[in-house]
Amino acid sequence: MKIQTDGLILKQQNIGEQDKLVTILTRDLGVVRAFVRSGKNLRNSKNSPTSLLCYSKISLYKTKDSFVVDDASVNEMFFSLRFDMERVALAQYFCELAMHICPSEQRADAQLSLILNALFLLTEKKKDPQLVKACVELRLACLAGFMPDLIMCRECGAYETEQMYFVFDKGTIVCSDCFAKKPSPSSVGLDTGLTQALRHIVFSEDKKLFAFNLSDKGLEKLNYITETYICRVLERDFPTLHFYKTIR
Ligand SMILES: [Zn+2]
């Protein structure tokens, strides 16, 4: 079986002297692990299109128990990203996140577009990396079926109060009155700006996802919320996230 698709290289590992094993977020098949024969050889045409953070046209064939990259050519290398430690660390976190949250053996158009858009924004340096990060984390969670319920206070139905609370383990919001009656330990306070930012990320159309602003302090808190939430729903930690946080 031969498949033509587009994909972003999320991870590469060396296999023996010559070969590589790559993890790819493909449009048609979600997350795929595939061998690249002689992929370590610099003169091999598959070498650079199968390197980390490369978005490539990829032709795959399936053997009995694995995929093999038959041919590959570069669509986009996000080259300038590689000169910026902070942004490249964040891009690698997006890759690790994608490996664990994107589907396998099914289409992943929305997930791939989301991460590619995020990488373009990091490359262009037009958006604060922290804003891009929060969008990727929460939106990927939504696409994986973990959309938090942000429409109104879970208890009384209030749409918005000056202070609301996000409850991590339930993925819900409650108003300050209801929170006072029944406080939840795993929660964080939200001012109206943060409530609106969370709703924007969850409900906006793809084209407008990254089009909002928040103060630096607001962005810090938003990131605390989105990274805590995604680590909780996936029940795991991400070494690349820790690395990103140590160098920013
Ligand atoms: Zn309430």
Short mmCIF file of C-alpha atoms and ligand atoms in Angstrom, two decimals:
data_model
loop_
_atom_site.label_atom_id
_atom_site.label_comp_id
_atom_site.label_asym_id
_atom_site.label_seq_id
_atom_site.Cartn_x
_atom_site.Cartn_y
_atom_site.Cartn_z
CA MET A 1 0.00 0.00 0.00
CA LYS A 2 1.41 3.38 -0.98
CA ILE A 3 0.24 6.68 0.54
CA GLN A 4 0.93 10.24 -0.55
CA THR A 5 0.55 12.78 2.23
CA ASP A 6 1.94 15.92 3.84
CA GLY A 7 3.46 15.81 7.27
CA LEU A 8 5.50 17.55 9.93
CA ILE A 9 8.48 15.64 11.36
CA LEU A 10 7.93 15.52 15.14
CA LYS A 11 10.89 13.35 16.12
CA GLN A 12 13.87 11.62 14.58
CA GLN A 13 15.93 8.77 15.96
CA ASN A 14 19.01 7.15 14.49
CA ILE A 15 18.78 3.47 13.71
CA GLY A 16 22.14 1.82 13.17
CA GLU A 17 24.72 3.45 10.93
CA GLN A 18 22.53 4.58 8.09
CA ASP A 19 18.83 4.61 8.85
CA LYS A 20 16.43 6.86 10.71
CA LEU A 21 13.10 6.29 12.40
CA VAL A 22 10.88 9.36 12.24
CA THR A 23 7.59 10.25 13.90
CA ILE A 24 5.43 12.30 11.55
CA LEU A 25 2.17 14.18 12.04
CA THR A 26 0.56 13.44 8.68
CA ARG A 27 -2.58 14.94 7.24
CA ASP A 28 -4.06 11.63 6.12
CA LEU A 29 -2.97 9.17 8.80
CA GLY A 30 -2.36 11.25 11.92
CA VAL A 31 0.76 10.29 13.86
CA VAL A 32 2.88 7.74 11.99
CA ARG A 33 6.28 6.22 12.75
CA ALA A 34 8.24 5.41 9.64
CA PHE A 35 11.71 4.19 8.69
CA VAL A 36 13.91 6.21 6.38
CA ARG A 37 16.41 3.88 4.73
CA SER A 38 19.83 5.56 4.44
CA GLY A 39 18.14 8.61 5.95
CA LYS A 40 21.29 9.60 7.85
CA ASN A 41 23.27 9.91 4.66
CA LEU A 42 23.62 13.64 3.91
CA ARG A 43 23.57 13.00 0.17
CA ASN A 44 20.32 11.08 0.37
CA SER A 45 17.44 13.20 -0.98
CA LYS A 46 15.25 12.02 1.92
CA ASN A 47 17.68 13.30 4.57
CA SER A 48 16.61 16.90 4.93
CA PRO A 49 12.83 16.51 4.29
CA THR A 50 12.76 13.97 7.13
CA SER A 51 14.61 16.10 9.67
CA LEU A 52 13.00 17.51 12.80
CA LEU A 53 10.50 20.36 12.28
CA CYS A 54 10.46 19.92 8.53
CA TYR A 55 7.05 20.02 6.84
CA SER A 56 7.28 17.79 3.78
CA LYS A 57 5.47 16.01 1.02
CA ILE A 58 5.92 12.38 1.91
CA SER A 59 5.25 9.18 0.11
CA LEU A 60 4.97 6.18 2.42
CA TYR A 61 4.48 2.52 1.91
CA LYS A 62 3.31 0.07 4.48
CA THR A 63 5.08 -3.21 5.05
CA LYS A 64 3.67 -5.94 7.25
CA ASP A 65 4.31 -4.11 10.50
CA SER A 66 5.80 -0.72 9.75
CA PHE A 67 5.81 2.29 7.49
CA VAL A 68 8.74 3.19 5.25
CA VAL A 69 9.37 6.61 3.69
CA ASP A 70 9.64 5.97 -0.03
CA ASP A 71 10.18 9.56 -1.10
CA ALA A 72 10.04 13.02 0.48
CA SER A 73 10.42 16.67 -0.51
CA VAL A 74 10.42 19.82 1.60
CA ASN A 75 7.35 22.10 1.72
CA GLU A 76 8.66 24.32 4.53
CA MET A 77 11.68 24.08 6.82
CA PHE A 78 10.90 26.88 9.33
CA PHE A 79 14.56 27.67 8.88
CA SER A 80 14.80 30.94 10.82
CA LEU A 81 13.23 29.28 13.86
CA ARG A 82 16.44 27.33 14.32
CA PHE A 83 18.40 30.44 15.32
CA ASP A 84 16.17 31.27 18.26
CA MET A 85 16.60 29.00 21.30
CA GLU A 86 13.35 29.99 22.99
CA ARG A 87 11.19 29.56 19.91
CA VAL A 88 12.79 26.34 18.78
CA ALA A 89 12.35 24.90 22.29
CA LEU A 90 8.68 25.83 22.15
CA ALA A 91 8.35 24.27 18.69
CA GLN A 92 9.85 21.04 20.05
CA TYR A 93 7.32 21.08 22.88
CA PHE A 94 4.52 21.39 20.30
CA CYS A 95 5.99 18.33 18.58
CA GLU A 96 6.09 16.31 21.79
CA LEU A 97 2.55 17.38 22.62
CA ALA A 98 1.35 16.38 19.15
CA MET A 99 2.94 12.93 19.46
CA HIS A 100 0.88 12.24 22.55
CA ILE A 101 -2.42 13.91 21.75
CA CYS A 102 -2.97 13.59 17.99
CA PRO A 103 -4.73 10.53 16.61
CA SER A 104 -3.06 7.66 14.80
CA GLU A 105 -4.44 5.92 11.73
CA GLN A 106 -6.99 8.65 11.12
CA ARG A 107 -6.99 12.06 9.50
CA ALA A 108 -5.46 14.94 11.46
CA ASP A 109 -6.12 17.97 9.21
CA ALA A 110 -7.10 20.30 12.03
CA GLN A 111 -4.23 19.30 14.31
CA LEU A 112 -1.65 19.60 11.55
CA SER A 113 -2.95 23.01 10.44
CA LEU A 114 -2.97 24.26 14.03
CA ILE A 115 0.65 23.32 14.62
CA LEU A 116 1.83 24.59 11.24
CA ASN A 117 0.11 27.94 11.86
CA ALA A 118 1.75 28.11 15.27
CA LEU A 119 5.18 27.41 13.73
CA PHE A 120 4.63 30.11 11.09
CA LEU A 121 3.73 32.60 13.83
CA LEU A 122 6.83 31.66 15.84
CA THR A 123 8.93 32.09 12.70
CA GLU A 124 7.44 35.47 11.82
CA LYS A 125 7.81 36.71 15.41
CA LYS A 126 4.56 38.64 15.14
CA LYS A 127 2.92 37.01 18.15
CA ASP A 128 4.09 36.52 21.70
CA PRO A 129 5.29 32.90 22.01
CA GLN A 130 3.27 32.61 25.23
CA LEU A 131 0.07 33.48 23.35
CA VAL A 132 0.86 30.91 20.67
CA LYS A 133 1.61 28.29 23.31
CA ALA A 134 -1.67 28.76 25.20
CA CYS A 135 -3.64 28.49 21.94
CA VAL A 136 -1.88 25.30 20.88
CA GLU A 137 -2.30 23.63 24.27
CA LEU A 138 -5.96 24.36 24.76
CA ARG A 139 -6.99 23.91 21.14
CA LEU A 140 -5.20 20.55 20.86
CA ALA A 141 -6.98 19.45 24.04
CA CYS A 142 -10.33 20.44 22.47
CA LEU A 143 -9.54 18.56 19.25
CA ALA A 144 -8.72 15.47 21.31
CA GLY A 145 -12.12 15.55 23.00
CA PHE A 146 -11.14 17.40 26.17
CA MET A 147 -12.99 20.67 25.50
CA PRO A 148 -13.55 22.46 28.82
CA ASP A 149 -17.10 23.64 29.49
CA LEU A 150 -16.72 27.42 29.53
CA ILE A 151 -20.18 28.58 28.49
CA MET A 152 -21.42 29.54 31.96
CA CYS A 153 -21.10 28.89 35.66
CA ARG A 154 -21.49 25.15 36.06
CA GLU A 155 -23.59 25.60 39.20
CA CYS A 156 -25.97 28.55 38.58
CA GLY A 157 -25.66 29.32 34.89
CA ALA A 158 -24.25 32.87 35.28
CA TYR A 159 -22.51 33.83 32.02
CA GLU A 160 -19.98 36.21 33.47
CA THR A 161 -19.10 37.68 36.85
CA GLU A 162 -16.14 39.91 37.65
CA GLN A 163 -14.30 36.95 39.09
CA MET A 164 -14.82 33.37 38.00
CA TYR A 165 -12.91 30.19 38.75
CA PHE A 166 -11.60 27.52 36.42
CA VAL A 167 -11.88 24.07 37.98
CA PHE A 168 -9.07 21.92 36.59
CA ASP A 169 -10.26 18.41 37.35
CA LYS A 170 -13.71 19.04 35.88
CA GLY A 171 -12.75 21.46 33.11
CA THR A 172 -15.56 23.80 34.13
CA ILE A 173 -15.99 27.38 35.34
CA VAL A 174 -17.93 28.58 38.37
CA CYS A 175 -18.89 32.11 39.46
CA SER A 176 -17.56 33.67 42.67
CA ASP A 177 -20.86 33.17 44.57
CA CYS A 178 -20.99 29.48 43.80
CA PHE A 179 -17.28 29.13 44.49
CA ALA A 180 -17.74 30.73 47.92
CA LYS A 181 -20.43 28.15 48.74
CA LYS A 182 -18.42 25.20 47.42
CA PRO A 183 -14.72 25.96 46.94
CA SER A 184 -12.71 23.54 44.83
CA PRO A 185 -9.04 22.98 45.71
CA SER A 186 -7.93 22.38 42.13
CA SER A 187 -8.98 25.74 40.75
CA VAL A 188 -7.68 29.12 39.72
CA GLY A 189 -9.32 32.55 39.73
CA LEU A 190 -10.14 34.23 36.42
CA ASP A 191 -10.69 37.93 35.81
CA THR A 192 -12.96 38.83 32.89
CA GLY A 193 -10.01 39.17 30.50
CA LEU A 194 -8.88 35.62 31.23
CA THR A 195 -12.40 34.19 31.01
CA GLN A 196 -12.77 35.84 27.61
CA ALA A 197 -9.36 34.63 26.43
CA LEU A 198 -10.16 31.03 27.39
CA ARG A 199 -13.52 31.24 25.63
CA HIS A 200 -11.87 32.75 22.57
CA ILE A 201 -9.38 29.89 22.28
CA VAL A 202 -12.07 27.26 22.70
CA PHE A 203 -14.81 28.75 20.52
CA SER A 204 -13.20 30.96 17.84
CA GLU A 205 -12.95 29.83 14.24
CA ASP A 206 -9.55 28.60 13.08
CA LYS A 207 -8.71 31.78 11.17
CA LYS A 208 -9.19 33.99 14.25
CA LEU A 209 -7.66 31.69 16.85
CA PHE A 210 -4.49 33.68 17.51
CA ALA A 211 -6.15 37.09 17.09
CA PHE A 212 -6.48 38.37 20.64
CA ASN A 213 -4.34 40.25 23.12
CA LEU A 214 -3.68 39.95 26.79
CA SER A 215 -1.29 41.71 29.18
CA ASP A 216 1.99 39.96 30.03
CA LYS A 217 0.61 39.09 33.45
CA GLY A 218 -2.60 37.76 31.91
CA LEU A 219 -0.61 35.66 29.44
CA GLU A 220 1.45 34.15 32.28
CA LYS A 221 -1.70 33.07 34.07
CA LEU A 222 -3.35 31.87 30.87
CA ASN A 223 -0.30 29.67 30.23
CA TYR A 224 -0.37 28.31 33.75
CA ILE A 225 -4.01 27.31 33.13
CA THR A 226 -3.56 25.79 29.68
CA GLU A 227 -0.40 23.82 30.51
CA THR A 228 -1.78 22.54 33.82
CA TYR A 229 -5.00 21.54 32.07
CA ILE A 230 -3.33 19.65 29.22
CA CYS A 231 -0.88 17.84 31.53
CA ARG A 232 -3.84 16.80 33.70
CA VAL A 233 -6.02 15.50 30.90
CA LEU A 234 -3.12 13.60 29.35
CA GLU A 235 -1.89 12.50 32.80
CA ARG A 236 1.71 13.16 31.91
CA ASP A 237 4.57 15.60 31.99
CA PHE A 238 6.53 16.93 29.04
CA PRO A 239 10.35 17.21 29.33
CA THR A 240 10.35 19.66 26.41
CA LEU A 241 7.96 21.92 28.35
CA HIS A 242 10.32 21.97 31.32
CA PHE A 243 13.22 22.75 29.02
CA TYR A 244 11.32 25.60 27.36
CA LYS A 245 10.48 27.06 30.75
CA THR A 246 14.10 26.96 31.91
CA ILE A 247 15.41 28.94 28.94
CA ARG A 248 12.71 31.56 28.41
ZN ZN B 1 -22.64 30.37 39.86
#
